[in-house]
XYZ file of C-alpha atoms in Angstrom:
679
model
C 19.214 20.540 -14.052
C 17.651 22.742 -16.689
C 18.301 20.534 -19.709
C 15.411 18.847 -21.522
C 14.353 15.328 -20.585
C 12.937 14.532 -24.017
C 16.130 12.805 -25.137
C 16.157 10.425 -22.167
C 14.865 6.879 -22.437
C 11.942 5.784 -20.252
C 14.316 3.917 -17.956
C 16.502 7.018 -17.630
C 13.459 9.208 -16.979
C 12.293 6.877 -14.223
C 15.746 6.859 -12.649
C 15.790 10.666 -12.827
C 12.342 10.732 -11.195
C 13.610 8.559 -8.325
C 16.691 10.795 -7.930
C 14.520 13.930 -7.870
C 12.248 12.455 -5.198
C 15.200 11.701 -2.953
C 16.821 15.099 -3.453
C 13.579 17.018 -2.852
C 12.841 14.945 0.264
C 16.296 15.797 1.606
C 15.807 19.509 0.905
C 12.310 19.448 2.445
C 13.658 17.845 5.622
C 16.449 20.375 5.956
C 14.231 23.387 5.184
C 10.956 22.598 6.963
C 12.082 20.384 9.880
C 15.620 21.441 10.784
C 15.523 25.079 9.603
C 18.933 24.447 8.002
C 18.356 24.981 4.263
C 20.741 23.179 1.935
C 19.869 24.872 -1.365
C 18.276 27.959 -2.831
C 14.549 28.285 -3.477
C 15.363 28.687 -7.170
C 17.223 25.368 -7.224
C 14.406 23.655 -5.310
C 11.800 25.090 -7.685
C 13.725 23.793 -10.686
C 13.948 20.298 -9.220
C 10.245 20.334 -8.460
C 9.274 21.551 -11.936
C 11.325 18.750 -13.534
C 9.588 16.210 -11.340
C 6.177 17.575 -12.352
C 7.201 17.428 -16.017
C 8.109 13.737 -15.794
C 4.950 12.883 -13.864
C 2.852 14.717 -16.446
C 4.454 12.611 -19.190
C 3.963 9.401 -17.180
C 0.994 9.776 -14.808
C 1.187 6.036 -14.075
C 4.482 6.696 -12.279
C 2.933 9.056 -9.718
C 3.263 7.410 -6.297
C 2.240 8.300 -2.765
C 5.827 9.155 -1.837
C 6.128 11.793 -4.563
C 6.634 15.398 -3.403
C 3.755 16.320 -5.701
C 1.427 14.307 -3.462
C 2.413 15.887 -0.223
C 2.948 19.335 1.315
C 6.041 19.482 3.520
C 7.689 17.195 5.979
C 7.337 15.886 9.521
C 7.462 18.334 12.469
C 10.241 18.313 15.041
C 9.833 15.545 17.615
C 10.443 17.581 20.750
C 7.263 19.653 20.338
C 3.792 18.223 20.864
C 2.165 17.295 17.561
C -1.270 18.636 16.659
C -3.456 17.436 13.789
C -4.978 20.371 11.907
C -8.769 20.434 11.769
C -8.435 21.697 8.194
C -5.234 20.849 6.241
C -2.803 23.682 5.550
C -2.121 23.499 1.821
C 0.848 24.940 -0.008
C 0.479 26.996 -3.184
C 1.514 26.423 -6.771
C 4.124 28.875 -8.072
C 4.160 31.249 -11.010
C 7.511 32.471 -12.308
C 6.364 34.757 -15.120
C 3.440 36.802 -16.382
C 2.668 33.961 -18.781
C 2.293 31.632 -15.790
C -0.179 34.079 -14.230
C -2.165 34.286 -17.445
C -2.285 30.486 -17.603
C -3.509 30.455 -13.985
C -6.304 32.927 -14.802
C -7.199 31.070 -18.010
C -7.542 27.741 -16.184
C -9.899 29.366 -13.685
C -12.016 30.990 -16.395
C -12.191 27.745 -18.351
C -13.352 25.819 -15.297
C -15.962 28.490 -14.481
C -16.937 29.051 -18.135
C -16.304 32.739 -17.483
C -15.104 35.450 -19.887
C -14.995 38.519 -17.628
C -11.936 39.577 -15.553
C -12.140 38.172 -12.049
C -11.285 40.031 -8.846
C -8.216 38.731 -7.025
C -6.899 39.485 -3.562
C -3.198 40.400 -3.852
C -0.919 40.104 -0.809
C 2.844 40.325 -0.231
C 4.245 36.832 0.248
C 5.931 37.118 3.626
C 9.270 35.387 4.170
C 8.477 33.706 7.473
C 6.712 30.663 8.937
C 3.082 29.667 8.502
C 1.012 29.490 11.700
C -2.521 28.351 12.639
C -4.030 30.118 15.668
C -7.194 28.709 17.215
C -9.683 30.797 19.180
C -12.596 29.309 21.097
C -15.217 31.637 22.514
C -12.896 34.479 21.576
C -9.917 33.223 23.611
C -6.607 32.056 22.160
C -6.233 28.402 23.115
C -3.687 26.962 20.668
C -1.159 27.886 17.975
C 0.488 25.341 15.692
C 3.031 25.474 12.903
C 2.205 24.148 9.448
C 4.406 21.039 9.792
C 3.584 18.649 6.957
C 0.262 20.344 6.239
C -1.695 17.763 8.230
C 0.222 17.655 11.527
C 2.048 20.642 13.015
C 3.909 21.612 16.190
C 2.266 23.204 19.205
C 3.970 26.586 19.750
C 1.202 28.248 21.756
C 3.621 29.225 24.503
C 5.606 31.406 22.087
C 2.694 32.892 20.131
C 1.146 34.107 23.379
C 4.232 36.280 23.929
C 3.578 38.255 20.720
C 1.905 41.508 21.511
C 0.441 41.831 18.045
C -1.679 38.714 18.684
C -4.736 39.337 20.918
C -5.191 36.827 23.714
C -8.906 37.596 23.476
C -10.657 38.825 20.360
C -11.958 42.365 20.368
C -15.599 43.371 20.069
C -18.264 40.771 19.465
C -19.846 38.723 16.730
C -16.959 36.328 16.273
C -17.720 32.594 15.911
C -17.436 30.129 18.769
C -14.512 28.441 16.969
C -12.187 30.479 14.777
C -8.883 29.358 13.315
C -6.892 32.111 11.618
C -3.782 31.504 9.563
C -0.898 33.781 8.799
C 2.851 34.253 8.602
C 5.068 34.795 11.615
C 8.041 36.959 10.652
C 10.675 39.280 12.033
C 10.941 42.839 10.734
C 14.233 44.069 9.303
C 14.648 46.539 12.168
C 14.066 43.887 14.832
C 16.380 41.479 13.027
C 19.251 43.965 12.911
C 18.815 44.816 16.595
C 18.749 41.112 17.511
C 21.972 40.399 15.636
C 23.676 43.327 17.373
C 22.753 41.754 20.725
C 23.969 38.350 19.523
C 27.345 39.819 18.546
C 27.680 41.710 21.830
C 27.069 38.456 23.677
C 29.524 36.631 21.386
C 26.745 34.372 20.154
C 26.040 33.147 16.631
C 24.280 35.737 14.460
C 21.271 34.772 12.362
C 21.623 34.551 8.592
C 18.358 36.349 7.798
C 15.014 37.358 9.370
C 13.279 34.094 8.370
C 15.846 31.971 10.175
C 15.680 34.283 13.185
C 11.888 33.946 13.289
C 12.108 30.169 12.883
C 14.673 29.852 15.647
C 12.597 32.042 17.939
C 9.320 30.241 17.313
C 10.936 26.893 18.116
C 12.369 27.977 21.452
C 11.161 25.872 24.359
C 11.540 28.852 26.736
C 8.856 31.502 26.014
C 10.967 34.140 27.732
C 13.344 34.085 24.767
C 10.513 34.590 22.281
C 9.112 37.417 24.400
C 12.361 39.372 23.980
C 12.526 39.047 20.185
C 9.399 40.913 19.104
C 8.028 38.627 16.384
C 5.327 39.939 14.042
C 2.328 38.377 12.286
C 0.109 39.095 9.296
C -2.969 36.987 8.587
C -3.727 35.545 5.169
C -6.467 32.952 5.706
C -8.363 30.659 8.013
C -8.922 27.038 8.986
C -11.905 25.753 10.956
C -14.761 28.203 11.548
C -17.922 27.144 13.416
C -21.311 27.502 11.729
C -22.603 30.169 14.138
C -20.953 32.959 12.100
C -22.240 34.234 8.781
C -18.978 34.471 6.903
C -18.799 37.131 4.157
C -18.807 35.802 0.603
C -15.566 37.597 -0.267
C -12.009 36.910 0.841
C -11.219 40.590 1.417
C -14.273 41.138 3.650
C -13.475 38.023 5.676
C -9.936 39.274 6.344
C -11.285 42.723 7.260
C -13.618 41.054 9.766
C -10.570 39.526 11.418
C -8.995 42.984 11.607
C -12.095 44.275 13.413
C -11.472 41.645 16.092
C -7.942 42.922 16.679
C -6.068 40.513 14.448
C -3.173 41.895 12.326
C -3.507 42.022 8.527
C -1.056 43.271 5.905
C -1.623 46.943 5.037
C -0.082 46.422 1.574
C -2.798 43.958 0.477
C -5.493 44.948 -2.000
C -8.019 43.602 -4.488
C -7.069 43.787 -8.195
C -8.910 42.996 -11.400
C -7.781 40.306 -13.846
C -4.271 39.637 -15.100
C -3.705 43.330 -15.811
C -4.356 44.203 -12.181
C -2.128 41.357 -10.991
C 0.684 42.530 -13.272
C 0.416 46.165 -12.128
C 0.474 45.138 -8.469
C 3.512 42.939 -9.111
C 5.442 45.816 -10.731
C 4.498 48.193 -7.919
C 5.499 45.847 -5.100
C 8.709 44.757 -6.808
C 9.764 48.412 -7.141
C 9.381 49.076 -3.412
C 10.477 45.631 -2.214
C 13.756 46.780 -0.676
C 12.026 49.669 1.119
C 9.462 47.470 2.862
C 10.040 47.012 6.620
C 9.944 43.220 6.181
C 11.293 40.608 3.759
C 9.068 39.209 1.011
C 9.805 36.697 -1.737
C 6.794 37.230 -3.967
C 3.061 37.878 -4.111
C 0.064 35.651 -3.385
C -3.047 36.013 -5.542
C -6.393 34.486 -4.518
C -9.803 34.573 -6.167
C -11.750 37.087 -4.079
C -15.185 35.460 -4.507
C -15.354 32.661 -1.924
C -18.450 31.144 -3.530
C -16.255 30.013 -6.441
C -13.820 28.015 -4.275
C -15.912 24.842 -4.216
C -16.233 24.926 -8.025
C -12.511 25.393 -8.478
C -11.447 22.871 -5.826
C -7.949 21.549 -5.178
C -5.216 19.623 -6.884
C -3.407 16.928 -4.857
C -1.346 19.564 -3.033
C -2.694 23.055 -3.696
C -5.899 25.063 -4.225
C -6.800 25.970 -7.810
C -8.015 29.398 -6.688
C -4.647 30.723 -5.466
C -1.080 31.015 -6.720
C 2.244 32.468 -5.537
C 4.074 34.727 -8.003
C 7.783 34.478 -7.188
C 10.142 37.447 -7.494
C 13.227 37.096 -9.696
C 16.687 36.543 -8.291
C 18.416 39.488 -6.642
C 21.984 39.939 -7.831
C 24.908 42.081 -6.679
C 28.590 42.376 -7.579
C 31.422 41.911 -5.103
C 35.043 40.751 -4.916
C 36.031 37.105 -4.511
C 38.774 37.349 -1.878
C 39.559 33.643 -1.658
C 38.217 30.105 -1.766
C 38.188 28.084 1.443
C 37.534 24.372 1.913
C 34.875 22.963 4.224
C 35.027 19.253 5.090
C 31.606 17.752 5.665
C 30.497 14.961 7.985
C 30.898 12.416 5.175
C 34.380 13.676 4.246
C 33.211 15.547 1.142
C 35.245 18.697 0.438
C 33.203 21.738 -0.544
C 34.829 24.932 -1.852
C 33.334 28.075 -0.317
C 33.753 31.538 -1.780
C 35.118 34.088 0.690
C 33.577 37.372 -0.441
C 34.018 41.023 0.331
C 30.875 41.478 2.501
C 27.914 42.742 0.515
C 24.182 43.120 1.183
C 22.009 40.834 -0.960
C 18.259 40.999 -0.473
C 18.676 42.589 2.929
C 21.261 40.071 4.155
C 24.991 40.742 4.485
C 26.749 37.943 2.605
C 30.432 37.135 3.102
C 30.438 33.485 1.998
C 28.763 31.530 -0.775
C 28.975 27.935 -1.877
C 30.838 27.047 -5.073
C 29.678 23.404 -4.933
C 32.719 21.649 -6.430
C 35.782 21.976 -8.677
C 33.794 21.176 -11.825
C 31.374 23.997 -11.073
C 34.237 26.456 -10.476
C 35.809 25.461 -13.797
C 32.489 25.612 -15.631
C 31.785 29.123 -14.371
C 35.410 30.207 -14.917
C 35.623 31.710 -11.434
C 39.046 32.862 -10.239
C 40.317 34.289 -6.963
C 40.485 38.075 -7.361
C 37.496 38.229 -9.719
C 34.541 40.535 -9.341
C 31.686 38.028 -9.149
C 27.911 38.127 -9.426
C 26.192 36.911 -6.240
C 22.542 35.953 -6.302
C 20.202 35.301 -3.392
C 16.623 35.514 -4.730
C 15.005 35.218 -1.316
C 17.111 32.140 -0.695
C 18.925 31.239 2.470
C 22.116 30.092 0.725
C 23.647 32.687 -1.668
C 25.116 31.563 -4.987
C 28.052 32.760 -7.058
C 26.579 33.058 -10.547
C 29.875 33.782 -12.313
C 32.630 36.347 -12.878
C 32.299 39.807 -14.404
C 34.940 39.238 -17.081
C 35.125 42.923 -18.005
C 36.315 43.583 -14.444
C 38.859 40.719 -14.321
C 42.257 41.947 -13.039
C 45.545 41.034 -14.699
C 46.658 39.008 -11.672
C 44.248 36.199 -10.854
C 44.649 32.803 -9.217
C 43.091 29.617 -10.521
C 41.679 27.404 -7.776
C 42.774 23.768 -7.464
C 41.373 21.332 -4.909
C 43.944 20.386 -2.241
C 45.660 16.994 -2.325
C 45.439 16.646 1.451
C 42.543 17.244 3.835
C 42.868 20.646 5.561
C 41.401 19.104 8.732
C 43.543 15.979 9.190
C 46.150 15.840 6.396
C 44.850 12.572 4.908
C 44.861 12.074 1.139
C 42.028 13.597 -0.864
C 40.615 11.561 -3.754
C 38.161 12.429 -6.498
C 35.395 9.899 -6.845
C 35.184 8.313 -10.289
C 32.389 9.654 -12.498
C 31.477 12.189 -9.795
C 32.391 15.763 -8.980
C 33.006 14.909 -5.317
C 36.434 15.151 -3.692
C 36.622 13.246 -0.430
C 38.955 12.978 2.564
C 40.092 9.385 3.081
C 40.811 9.726 6.812
C 37.365 8.610 7.900
C 38.365 7.187 11.295
C 40.691 10.074 12.137
C 39.380 13.249 10.495
C 37.892 15.713 13.045
C 35.248 16.880 10.551
C 33.945 13.319 10.216
C 34.331 12.425 13.880
C 30.733 12.418 15.074
C 29.373 10.635 12.035
C 32.141 8.007 12.139
C 31.504 7.250 15.818
C 27.725 7.183 15.440
C 28.094 4.683 12.611
C 30.679 2.619 14.498
C 28.376 1.975 17.489
C 25.195 1.410 15.416
C 23.201 -1.799 15.649
C 24.422 -3.347 12.395
C 28.024 -2.363 13.145
C 29.513 -2.891 16.631
C 26.063 -2.744 18.271
C 27.045 -0.840 21.425
C 23.693 -0.361 23.149
C 23.249 2.897 25.067
C 25.746 4.972 23.114
C 23.257 7.245 21.377
C 23.992 10.307 19.267
C 23.561 12.791 22.146
C 25.925 10.891 24.414
C 28.522 10.635 21.649
C 28.187 14.384 21.045
C 28.768 15.012 24.737
C 31.819 12.737 24.864
C 33.333 14.463 21.826
C 32.545 17.974 23.052
C 34.291 17.161 26.349
C 37.283 15.729 24.425
C 36.821 12.353 26.128
C 36.877 10.529 22.788
C 38.222 11.385 19.361
C 38.363 8.074 17.529
C 36.532 4.728 17.812
C 39.370 3.088 19.759
C 38.927 5.713 22.496
C 35.529 4.167 23.323
C 37.288 1.142 24.788
C 39.175 3.350 27.248
C 36.013 4.721 28.883
C 35.291 3.698 32.473
C 32.262 3.759 34.740
C 33.510 6.719 36.791
C 34.001 8.947 33.731
C 30.613 8.094 32.236
C 28.750 8.472 35.513
C 29.843 12.124 35.784
C 28.197 13.074 32.495
C 24.860 14.882 32.249
C 21.810 12.636 32.628
C 23.970 9.665 33.553
C 24.146 7.558 36.706
C 26.208 4.627 37.945
C 23.754 2.036 36.621
C 23.608 3.611 33.157
C 27.386 3.904 33.068
C 27.745 0.245 34.094
C 25.398 -0.832 31.320
C 27.310 1.139 28.678
C 30.705 -0.171 29.808
C 29.261 -3.699 29.721
C 27.944 -3.093 26.176
C 31.349 -1.780 25.070
C 33.015 -4.872 26.527
C 30.484 -7.172 24.847
C 31.127 -5.544 21.466
C 34.681 -6.858 21.507
C 33.284 -10.235 20.423
C 32.086 -9.549 16.892
C 32.482 -10.764 13.312
C 34.884 -9.632 10.637
C 31.955 -8.511 8.474
C 30.557 -6.314 11.262
C 34.004 -4.864 11.981
C 34.582 -3.957 8.312
C 31.123 -2.389 8.104
C 31.771 -0.436 11.337
C 34.872 1.217 9.863
C 32.612 3.357 7.666
C 34.525 2.926 4.410
C 32.649 4.918 1.725
C 30.265 2.755 -0.346
C 30.963 -0.337 1.805
C 27.622 -1.401 3.201
C 26.484 -4.474 5.069
C 26.436 -6.808 2.053
C 29.780 -5.615 0.685
C 31.399 -6.025 4.114
C 30.063 -9.571 4.322
C 31.348 -10.363 0.815
C 34.793 -9.000 1.731
C 34.939 -11.106 4.885
C 33.839 -14.279 3.093
C 36.236 -13.724 0.206
C 39.433 -12.698 2.015
C 38.817 -14.464 5.376
C 41.278 -12.205 7.296
C 41.547 -8.476 7.944
C 45.193 -8.451 6.873
C 44.230 -9.888 3.494
C 41.615 -7.175 2.995
C 44.077 -4.444 4.002
C 46.657 -5.748 1.524
C 44.245 -6.358 -1.360
C 44.856 -4.582 -4.657
C 42.136 -3.079 -6.795
C 42.354 -6.080 -9.127
C 41.908 -8.499 -6.235
C 38.976 -6.514 -4.866
C 37.239 -6.526 -8.253
C 37.051 -10.314 -8.002
C 34.671 -9.964 -5.032
C 30.934 -10.099 -5.682
C 29.224 -6.701 -5.706
C 32.463 -4.681 -5.833
C 33.210 -2.388 -8.762
C 36.048 0.009 -9.504
C 34.713 2.892 -7.391
C 34.177 0.759 -4.270
C 37.548 -0.963 -4.785
C 39.254 2.438 -4.973
C 37.562 3.566 -1.738
C 38.751 0.427 0.072
C 42.346 0.727 -1.145
C 42.539 4.444 -0.328
C 41.039 3.879 3.130
C 43.659 1.308 4.125
C 46.487 3.391 2.649
C 45.986 6.126 5.241
C 48.348 5.763 8.256
C 45.829 7.500 10.535
C 43.142 4.931 9.749
C 45.573 2.077 10.354
C 46.555 3.575 13.725
C 42.912 3.591 14.831
C 42.401 0.003 13.606
C 45.501 -1.122 15.513
C 44.116 0.605 18.596
C 40.809 -1.251 18.222
C 42.558 -4.615 17.913
C 44.800 -3.782 20.863
C 41.652 -3.047 22.895
C 40.668 -6.691 22.460
C 38.249 -6.718 19.528
C 38.267 -10.152 17.938
C 36.158 -12.440 15.801
C 36.065 -16.079 14.711
C 37.383 -16.909 11.259
C 34.499 -16.519 8.787
C 33.126 -19.682 7.268
C 33.729 -19.888 3.554
C 30.400 -19.666 1.757
C 30.505 -21.302 -1.622
C 28.007 -19.765 -3.982
C 25.977 -22.254 -5.946
C 25.433 -22.091 -9.676
C 21.797 -21.125 -10.000
C 19.314 -19.038 -11.904
C 19.921 -16.295 -9.326
C 23.693 -16.007 -9.664
C 24.546 -12.394 -10.455
C 20.875 -11.383 -10.458
C 19.303 -8.422 -8.648
C 16.432 -9.574 -6.416
C 13.897 -7.707 -4.273
C 11.764 -9.268 -1.494
C 8.332 -7.890 -0.613
C 5.285 -8.951 1.394
C 5.018 -11.579 4.135
C 6.849 -14.860 3.484
C 5.306 -18.003 4.984
C 8.074 -20.627 4.908
C 11.129 -18.464 5.623
C 11.873 -15.275 7.503
C 12.951 -12.297 5.418
C 16.487 -12.585 6.864
C 16.730 -16.320 6.019
C 15.469 -15.710 2.500
C 18.017 -12.919 1.996
C 20.880 -15.114 3.227
C 19.773 -17.973 0.976
C 19.647 -15.682 -2.047
C 23.081 -14.248 -1.307
C 24.439 -17.795 -0.983
C 23.038 -18.405 -4.468
C 25.019 -15.429 -5.771
C 22.159 -12.936 -5.904
C 22.312 -9.263 -4.950
C 19.354 -8.448 -2.683
C 18.222 -4.799 -2.764
C 15.355 -2.911 -1.180
C 13.854 -1.023 -4.121
C 12.510 -1.856 -7.560
C 14.223 -0.379 -10.611
C 14.783 -1.217 -14.255
C 17.871 -3.175 -13.149
C 15.841 -5.588 -10.967
C 15.717 -9.159 -12.325
C 13.277 -10.795 -9.901
C 10.689 -9.721 -7.352
C 9.797 -12.429 -4.837
C 6.335 -11.460 -3.582
C 4.832 -12.848 -0.395
C 1.360 -12.190 0.944
C 0.063 -8.604 1.098
C 2.676 -7.369 -1.384
C 2.422 -3.611 -1.674
C 3.438 -0.936 -4.165
C 6.626 -2.766 -5.158
C 4.513 -5.425 -6.884
C 2.731 -2.855 -9.019
C 5.983 -1.117 -9.896
C 7.624 -4.423 -10.832
C 4.727 -5.292 -13.144
C 4.874 -1.870 -14.806
C 8.616 -2.328 -15.441
C 8.275 -5.868 -16.729
C 10.254 -7.387 -13.822
C 9.746 -11.151 -13.353
C 7.527 -11.740 -10.294
C 7.799 -14.995 -8.360
C 5.727 -16.292 -5.468
C 7.588 -17.759 -2.511
C 6.603 -21.267 -3.628
C 7.788 -20.650 -7.204
C 11.129 -19.381 -5.950
C 11.692 -22.319 -3.607
C 10.775 -24.722 -6.389
C 13.343 -23.054 -8.700
C 16.115 -23.657 -6.154
C 15.005 -27.218 -5.476
C 13.463 -26.748 -2.054
């Protein structure tokens, strides 16, 4: 991701921007909502910097859905949501001393100042941001940061923390006081917790941040009470006007300490970029000896009277910045490379390492991403490898130490058959992904395959939600889609949160799903890259399931909207005996459909064109318009890109209209479109 974007065309840059948005959104969801990080902070930072670079080159491309215009992601649904009285902003990052100097220069330029400014310098704790609200000195609410505007109510867990006063000490505090800080778990507490987890044969936590996150999101406060979370304050939210707040950041924080609130003893005020640099060197040198994990330093202008002059960008204050620490690296032995099969069937090689401590965490596994990455890095089994964590949750194998390479090494090659189910493994064309083709049979793909199979646009089995499917699988009541049709009322009624009436409704829905269409059935099989439209095109073209199963790649390429990659997926899917066994089981259960009507596509101006619908149509429903366009040979998509030929815009067309105009896409009103097709 580090290569320049200067050589890319505008269309390529816009496509890259769209790809970056999607990837960052996925990483944000995993990191902030699910507490299951998918990538390192360093990788995330690089993606984000590339996005900012493109948006700086093309400010007209900045949209409301860009990560640069937001601060996080939505909170978990099972906690009560709370809207923050004052938004909780994130901070911009600095990765070098030059970045810090640029930060200071921008401030001085805005203030027309030439003298070194005083900055508050604080360790950047590796935990979770929290907002704690006091009214009349009593703790009444605590909320997580969430998306910066709306957070989760975790008051019941914060109240268990002995370092947080339930009532403020002394007097003189304002009627309303919101303090903000970082909830974390000390290294000592973390190690003791993991020892207990192992003794109880429970899953150990990867690092203190994940342990703190898991604790804070417990619904039972008794669990949090046992885990001894800690807190250091770093700021504030709403403060009522009945308190004369000091004009300096440091003095404000010290006032909080006088009221019994915890502040970081390693914080201090420094002068100018020289002071920031000295503090950075000092803290970096003693980082590993600190009793808690940190991933950098936060610098804030100490004079609060300057904050209004400096203001905010779209996502961060101009008066503060986070200086990130460099990656931490260690050497260890690569004992082997194992294969993990994901929920989509993707095979991921995982390095099995001689356990080693990286950044305070014992690492025994690290992702190697894919075969191409292993080859690029020249990593072999038996090598001494460099492992980097850099405050990240997922460690990375940087590469081998060639000077330490033994005479006997083993080159890794991806397996030809899935280690979970034995089905063939294929490499996707023009991609680095290797994928198991046993989608209906593979245990690793089981839950995803069944969830897709019962979904509304597939077999539409009402009542079979994700949690119920999980329960059925965990109890070994179902393994494959055809097993659903063997379920009975008595079995379902015995499950948690089920009763006879619910069980009757689900069995009735399963029975009703037997009457379907060929297009729905093909879509329900979950063949990679075969969506709703492609399934419909297959059904209309081949008419029978047997014809689709027997189709060659050449025959499949004759179908609208099917290219070589999709054709290969279809052929490989129907070549697997396990998949065919499940399909036979489904047909034996009584699933049937009428023969599809042959839809003859008309020669028109829309044949082979990419069309997007937006706004409210007056003469047709959106579904009718889509079907009419597909009958005319058009491909109807949901997003505007440089490949879009037409945008049909109804009333109250939104951002798609503006994007289409900026890309030069032909825009038609509903009336103009109907006139073009003679209606």
